Coordinates of C-alpha atoms in Angstrom, one line a residue:
Chain N
M1 CA -1.5 8.8 22.3
L2 CA -1.9 5.2 22.3
I3 CA 1.2 3.9 24.3
P4 CA 2.1 6.8 26.8
Y5 CA 5.3 5.6 28.5
W6 CA 7.3 5.8 24.9
P7 CA 10.3 7.5 25.1
Q8 CA 9.9 11.2 23.8
G9 CA 13.0 10.4 21.6
V10 CA 11.1 7.4 20.2
I11 CA 8.0 10.1 19.2
T12 CA 10.5 12.7 17.8
F13 CA 12.1 9.9 15.3
L14 CA 8.5 8.6 14.5
Q15 CA 7.4 12.0 14.0
I16 CA 10.3 13.4 11.9
V17 CA 10.1 9.7 9.5
N18 CA 6.7 10.3 9.0
I19 CA 7.0 13.8 7.6
I20 CA 9.6 12.4 5.3
V21 CA 7.8 9.3 3.8
A22 CA 4.6 11.5 3.6
L23 CA 6.1 14.5 2.0
L24 CA 7.7 11.6 -0.4
M25 CA 4.4 10.5 -1.0
L26 CA 3.3 13.6 -2.0
I27 CA 5.7 14.8 -4.3
N28 CA 5.2 11.0 -6.3
A29 CA 8.9 10.4 -5.2
L30 CA 8.1 6.7 -3.2
P31 CA 5.6 5.2 -6.1
K32 CA 9.3 4.6 -7.6
I33 CA 10.7 2.5 -4.8
P34 CA 8.4 -0.7 -4.4
L35 CA 9.2 -1.1 -8.2
R36 CA 12.6 -2.0 -7.7
S37 CA 11.4 -5.4 -6.1
S38 CA 8.8 -4.9 -8.3
F39 CA 5.6 -7.0 -8.6
G40 CA 5.0 -9.5 -11.3
Y41 CA 2.1 -7.3 -12.6
T42 CA 4.7 -4.7 -13.9
L43 CA 6.2 -7.1 -16.3
S44 CA 3.5 -6.5 -18.7
E45 CA 3.4 -3.3 -20.2
K46 CA -0.3 -1.7 -19.3
G47 CA -0.1 -3.7 -15.9
R48 CA 3.4 -1.5 -15.1
K49 CA 0.9 1.2 -16.3
Y50 CA -2.3 0.7 -14.0
F51 CA -0.1 -0.5 -11.0
L52 CA 2.0 2.4 -11.0
R53 CA -1.1 4.8 -11.7
A54 CA -2.4 3.1 -8.2
W55 CA 0.2 3.8 -6.4
R56 CA 0.7 7.6 -7.3
R57 CA -3.3 7.7 -6.2
G58 CA -2.8 6.2 -3.2
S59 CA 0.3 7.5 -2.2
L60 CA -1.0 11.1 -2.5
I61 CA -4.1 9.9 -0.3
L62 CA -2.5 8.7 2.5
G63 CA 0.7 11.1 2.5
A64 CA -1.9 14.2 2.8
I65 CA -3.7 11.4 5.4
V66 CA -0.6 11.0 7.5
L67 CA 0.7 14.5 7.6
I68 CA -2.7 15.7 8.9
V69 CA -2.6 12.4 11.7
N70 CA 1.0 13.7 12.5
V71 CA 0.2 17.1 13.9
F72 CA -2.1 15.4 16.1
D73 CA -0.3 12.2 17.3
P74 CA 2.7 11.0 15.5
I75 CA 2.3 7.1 16.8
L76 CA -1.1 6.7 15.3
A77 CA 0.3 8.5 12.0
T78 CA 2.5 5.5 12.3
Y79 CA -0.3 3.0 12.3
V80 CA -1.9 5.2 9.7
M81 CA 1.2 4.9 8.0
M82 CA 1.7 1.1 7.8
I83 CA -2.2 -0.2 7.3
G84 CA -2.2 2.5 4.3
T85 CA 0.9 1.6 2.7
I86 CA -0.3 -2.1 2.9
I87 CA -3.7 -1.4 1.9
I88 CA -2.6 0.7 -1.1
T89 CA 0.1 -2.2 -2.4
V90 CA -2.7 -4.3 -2.4
Y91 CA -5.2 -1.8 -4.4
A92 CA -1.8 -1.2 -6.4
M93 CA -1.7 -4.8 -7.4
I94 CA -5.4 -5.5 -8.2
E95 CA -5.1 -2.6 -10.8
G96 CA -1.8 -4.1 -12.5
E97 CA -3.4 -7.5 -12.5
K98 CA -6.1 -5.8 -14.4
G99 CA -3.4 -4.4 -16.5
A100 CA -1.6 -7.5 -17.0
I101 CA -5.0 -9.4 -17.7
M102 CA -6.2 -6.4 -20.6
D103 CA -2.8 -6.0 -22.2
E104 CA -2.1 -6.8 -25.6
V105 CA -0.3 -10.2 -26.6
P106 CA 2.4 -10.5 -29.0
E107 CA 3.3 -13.5 -28.7
V108 CA 1.0 -17.0 -28.0
G109 CA 2.7 -19.5 -25.3
G110 CA 5.4 -19.7 -22.7
V111 CA 6.2 -21.5 -19.4
V112 CA 3.5 -21.7 -16.7
I113 CA 3.9 -20.0 -13.4
K114 CA 2.5 -22.9 -11.3
P115 CA 1.6 -21.9 -7.5
I116 CA 3.8 -23.2 -4.8
G117 CA 1.2 -25.3 -2.3
A118 CA 3.6 -25.8 -0.3
A119 CA 4.1 -22.4 0.7
R120 CA 1.0 -22.6 2.6
Y121 CA 2.8 -24.4 5.6
L122 CA 4.8 -21.4 6.2
I123 CA 2.1 -19.2 6.9
Y124 CA 1.0 -21.6 9.9
V125 CA 5.1 -21.6 10.4
N126 CA 5.3 -17.6 10.6
L127 CA 2.2 -17.5 13.0
I128 CA 3.9 -20.2 15.4
I129 CA 7.3 -18.0 15.2
A130 CA 5.0 -14.5 16.2
L131 CA 2.8 -16.2 18.7
I132 CA 6.0 -18.1 21.1
P133 CA 7.5 -14.4 21.9
I134 CA 4.4 -12.8 22.7
I135 CA 3.0 -15.7 24.2
T136 CA 6.2 -15.9 26.9
L137 CA 5.7 -11.7 27.0
I138 CA 2.4 -12.1 28.8
L139 CA 3.5 -15.1 30.6
L140 CA 6.2 -13.4 31.9
Y141 CA 5.6 -9.6 32.1
P142 CA 4.7 -9.5 36.0
Y143 CA 8.2 -10.7 36.7
L144 CA 9.9 -8.6 34.3
P145 CA 12.0 -5.3 35.5
D146 CA 10.0 -1.8 35.0
V147 CA 13.3 -0.9 32.9
L148 CA 14.6 -3.3 30.5
V149 CA 17.7 -3.7 28.6
V150 CA 17.7 -3.3 24.8
H151 CA 20.9 -3.1 23.3
F152 CA 24.0 -4.2 23.6
D153 CA 27.6 -2.6 22.3
L154 CA 30.3 -4.7 20.4
N155 CA 31.4 -5.8 23.7
W156 CA 27.9 -7.2 24.6
K157 CA 27.1 -4.5 27.5
P158 CA 24.0 -2.9 27.3
N159 CA 23.5 0.4 25.9
G160 CA 19.9 0.9 25.5
W161 CA 17.1 0.8 27.9
M162 CA 13.8 1.1 27.4
N163 CA 10.5 0.9 29.8
K164 CA 8.0 -2.0 30.1
P165 CA 4.9 -0.6 28.6
G166 CA 7.3 0.8 25.6
F167 CA 9.0 -2.6 25.3
A168 CA 6.0 -4.7 25.2
A169 CA 4.4 -2.5 22.4
S170 CA 7.4 -2.9 20.4
L171 CA 8.0 -6.4 20.7
I172 CA 3.9 -7.1 19.2
I173 CA 4.7 -4.6 16.7
S174 CA 7.7 -5.9 15.4
V175 CA 6.8 -9.6 15.5
S176 CA 3.5 -8.9 13.8
M177 CA 4.3 -6.8 10.9
V178 CA 7.2 -9.4 10.2
A179 CA 5.2 -12.1 10.6
F180 CA 2.4 -10.4 8.2
L181 CA 4.9 -9.5 5.7
A182 CA 5.9 -13.2 5.6
C183 CA 2.5 -14.8 5.7
W184 CA 1.4 -12.0 3.1
Y185 CA 4.3 -13.4 0.6
S186 CA 3.5 -16.9 1.3
Y187 CA 0.5 -16.8 0.1
L188 CA 0.9 -14.9 -2.7
A189 CA 3.6 -17.8 -3.8
W190 CA 0.6 -20.3 -2.6
K191 CA -2.3 -18.3 -4.9
K192 CA -0.9 -15.6 -6.6
P193 CA 2.5 -16.9 -7.7
E194 CA 2.9 -14.0 -10.5
A195 CA 2.5 -11.6 -8.3
L196 CA 6.2 -12.9 -7.0
L197 CA 8.3 -12.5 -9.9
S198 CA 9.7 -9.2 -10.4
R199 CA 12.6 -8.0 -13.3
K200 CA 15.6 -9.5 -10.9
V201 CA 13.3 -12.9 -10.3
K202 CA 11.9 -14.0 -13.8
D203 CA 12.3 -17.5 -13.0
P204 CA 9.1 -18.9 -11.0
S205 CA 10.4 -21.7 -9.5
K206 CA 12.6 -19.3 -7.3
I207 CA 9.3 -17.5 -6.5
V208 CA 9.4 -19.3 -2.8
L209 CA 12.8 -17.8 -1.8
L210 CA 11.2 -14.5 -0.9
P211 CA 8.9 -16.4 1.6
I212 CA 11.4 -18.9 3.1
L213 CA 13.7 -15.5 3.5
L214 CA 10.6 -13.6 5.4
T215 CA 9.9 -17.2 7.2
V216 CA 14.2 -16.6 8.5
V217 CA 13.6 -12.6 9.2
T218 CA 10.2 -13.7 11.9
A219 CA 12.4 -16.2 13.3
I220 CA 15.4 -14.0 14.0
D221 CA 13.3 -11.6 15.2
A222 CA 11.2 -13.7 17.6
L223 CA 14.2 -14.7 19.4
A224 CA 16.1 -11.3 19.3
F225 CA 12.7 -10.4 21.4
I226 CA 12.8 -13.7 23.2
Y227 CA 16.3 -13.6 24.3
L228 CA 15.8 -9.8 25.4
I229 CA 13.4 -11.1 28.0
F230 CA 15.1 -13.5 29.4
Y231 CA 18.1 -11.6 29.5
N232 CA 16.4 -8.9 31.6
L233 CA 14.8 -11.8 34.1
G234 CA 18.7 -12.3 34.7
A235 CA 18.6 -16.5 33.0
R236 CA 21.5 -14.8 30.8
S237 CA 22.5 -18.3 29.5
Chain Z
M1 CA -28.3 4.2 -16.5
K2 CA -28.2 3.9 -19.9
P3 CA -30.7 0.9 -21.1
E4 CA -28.5 -0.4 -23.6
K5 CA -25.2 -0.7 -21.8
E6 CA -27.7 -2.6 -18.9
F7 CA -29.1 -4.7 -21.7
W8 CA -25.4 -6.1 -22.8
K9 CA -24.2 -5.9 -18.9
G10 CA -26.3 -9.9 -19.2
T11 CA -24.8 -11.2 -21.8
Y12 CA -21.1 -10.9 -21.2
Y13 CA -21.0 -14.3 -19.6
L14 CA -22.4 -16.0 -22.5
L15 CA -20.1 -14.0 -25.0
I16 CA -17.1 -14.2 -23.3
L17 CA -17.6 -18.0 -22.3
K18 CA -18.2 -18.1 -26.6
N19 CA -15.0 -16.1 -27.6
I20 CA -13.0 -18.6 -25.4
K21 CA -14.7 -21.4 -26.8
E22 CA -13.4 -19.9 -30.2
G23 CA -10.1 -19.4 -29.1
R24 CA -9.9 -15.8 -28.2
R25 CA -7.6 -16.7 -24.9
Y26 CA -6.2 -13.3 -23.8
G27 CA -7.8 -10.4 -21.9
Y28 CA -7.2 -8.1 -24.9
Q29 CA -8.9 -10.7 -27.6
I30 CA -12.1 -11.0 -25.9
R31 CA -12.2 -7.2 -25.4
K32 CA -11.8 -5.9 -28.9
A33 CA -13.9 -9.0 -29.9
L34 CA -16.6 -7.5 -27.5
E35 CA -16.2 -3.8 -28.5
D36 CA -19.6 -4.2 -31.1
F37 CA -21.3 -5.5 -28.5
G38 CA -21.5 -2.7 -26.2
N39 CA -18.2 -2.0 -25.9
P40 CA -17.6 -2.9 -22.4
S41 CA -14.9 -1.1 -20.2
E42 CA -12.0 -3.3 -19.2
S43 CA -13.4 -3.5 -15.9
T44 CA -16.6 -4.9 -16.9
V45 CA -14.6 -7.8 -19.0
Y46 CA -12.2 -8.3 -16.4
D47 CA -14.3 -8.6 -13.4
T48 CA -16.5 -11.1 -15.6
L49 CA -13.7 -13.4 -16.2
K50 CA -12.9 -13.1 -12.9
K51 CA -16.3 -14.1 -11.6
L52 CA -16.7 -17.4 -14.2
E53 CA -13.1 -17.9 -12.8
K54 CA -14.3 -18.2 -9.4
G55 CA -17.0 -19.9 -10.4
G56 CA -15.6 -22.9 -12.2
Y57 CA -16.5 -21.9 -15.3
I58 CA -13.1 -20.7 -17.3
K59 CA -9.8 -21.9 -16.1
G60 CA -6.9 -19.2 -15.9
K61 CA -3.2 -19.7 -16.0
W62 CA -0.2 -17.3 -15.9
L63 CA 2.9 -17.6 -18.3
T64 CA 5.6 -16.5 -18.7
D65 CA 8.4 -15.8 -21.1
G66 CA 11.1 -14.6 -19.2
K67 CA 10.5 -11.2 -19.9
R68 CA 6.8 -10.6 -19.5
I69 CA 3.6 -12.0 -17.9
K70 CA 0.6 -12.9 -19.4
K71 CA -2.8 -14.9 -18.8
E72 CA -4.3 -17.3 -20.9
Y73 CA -8.2 -18.4 -20.2
E74 CA -9.8 -21.9 -21.6
L75 CA -13.1 -23.4 -20.8
T76 CA -14.1 -26.4 -18.0
E77 CA -16.2 -28.8 -18.3
K78 CA -18.5 -26.7 -16.2
G79 CA -18.1 -23.9 -18.5
E80 CA -19.0 -26.0 -22.0
E81 CA -22.3 -27.0 -19.9
L82 CA -22.9 -23.4 -19.0
L83 CA -22.3 -22.2 -22.7
K84 CA -24.8 -24.8 -24.2
A85 CA -27.4 -23.7 -21.4
L86 CA -26.7 -19.8 -22.1
L87 CA -26.7 -20.6 -25.9
E88 CA -30.1 -22.4 -25.5
E89 CA -31.5 -19.6 -23.5
A90 CA -30.3 -16.6 -26.0
R91 CA -32.0 -18.8 -29.0
R92 CA -35.0 -18.5 -26.9
L93 CA -35.1 -15.0 -26.6
C94 CA -34.3 -14.7 -30.4
S95 CA -36.9 -16.9 -31.3
Y96 CA -39.4 -14.7 -29.3
L97 CA -38.2 -11.4 -30.7
I98 CA -38.4 -12.7 -34.6
G99 CA -41.9 -13.8 -33.7
L100 CA -41.0 -17.3 -34.1
K101 CA -43.0 -20.1 -32.0
E102 CA -41.5 -22.7 -29.7

């Protein structure tokens, strides 16, 4: 087991989530989900076909792998699920791009989808935001108590606790995952803006909104963890 | 290995550049035009287009009409030069094959 001190409840929860998602992948129910916030390539007939086909193939393989790994180590299965999902999304995007390029075009012309150069700064911003709580954790780790408050009720009284290694692992995984997503979408807006169009976002000028939104999510996540670190150190203000 | 397929593989850089020069600006049109020349797969045409774009010989831009997206290609200056150079090579090959001396 990678993180030996995680509470048993968290492991059971991860196991249940893994099994449900892996089974959904195996019966091909999951490929419909990413299309709700579809990538731009699915706006082409052949692009959509190729994107879905790649998603189905990838999901089947990943679903089977996660189910097997889950028997031995649910936490490792979670990592496999997260990294595998990223890999099959990238694979589906490459296939979708190929389909969109090779699709029959009935009409010539249209509005050019321009890359958003400024989106590259969002990558740096997200990396800095993600590093702040991680560095704070590393510097203050020896001073943190063995059991940390991680959740509050409506009256702001603690009602959830976690041990120190579990808290450190949650912080690093959570912050790096949201920061990675924000960086990836910022990169897409910068280099492959067409990928960020969807059935809902058809106006190229609105492409940058998603990376901005994800940057805000990274900032909130980082702030929440920094607050928890200082709360647990006793500096509540 | 199919020697006929292998023969055509090397010519796709030239044929794709020539097709774009002639006004076939979309992947589908280019592939249709190449059907008589070894009938390359979509992946072959796609990979060659990608390599040409990466090398700066062609420039692709994505367009949208509000409903769908498509990618349009055009030759760059570097591409025009490469096309000229490759055509010269092709002429040399043809001359040799039909028995003319340079």
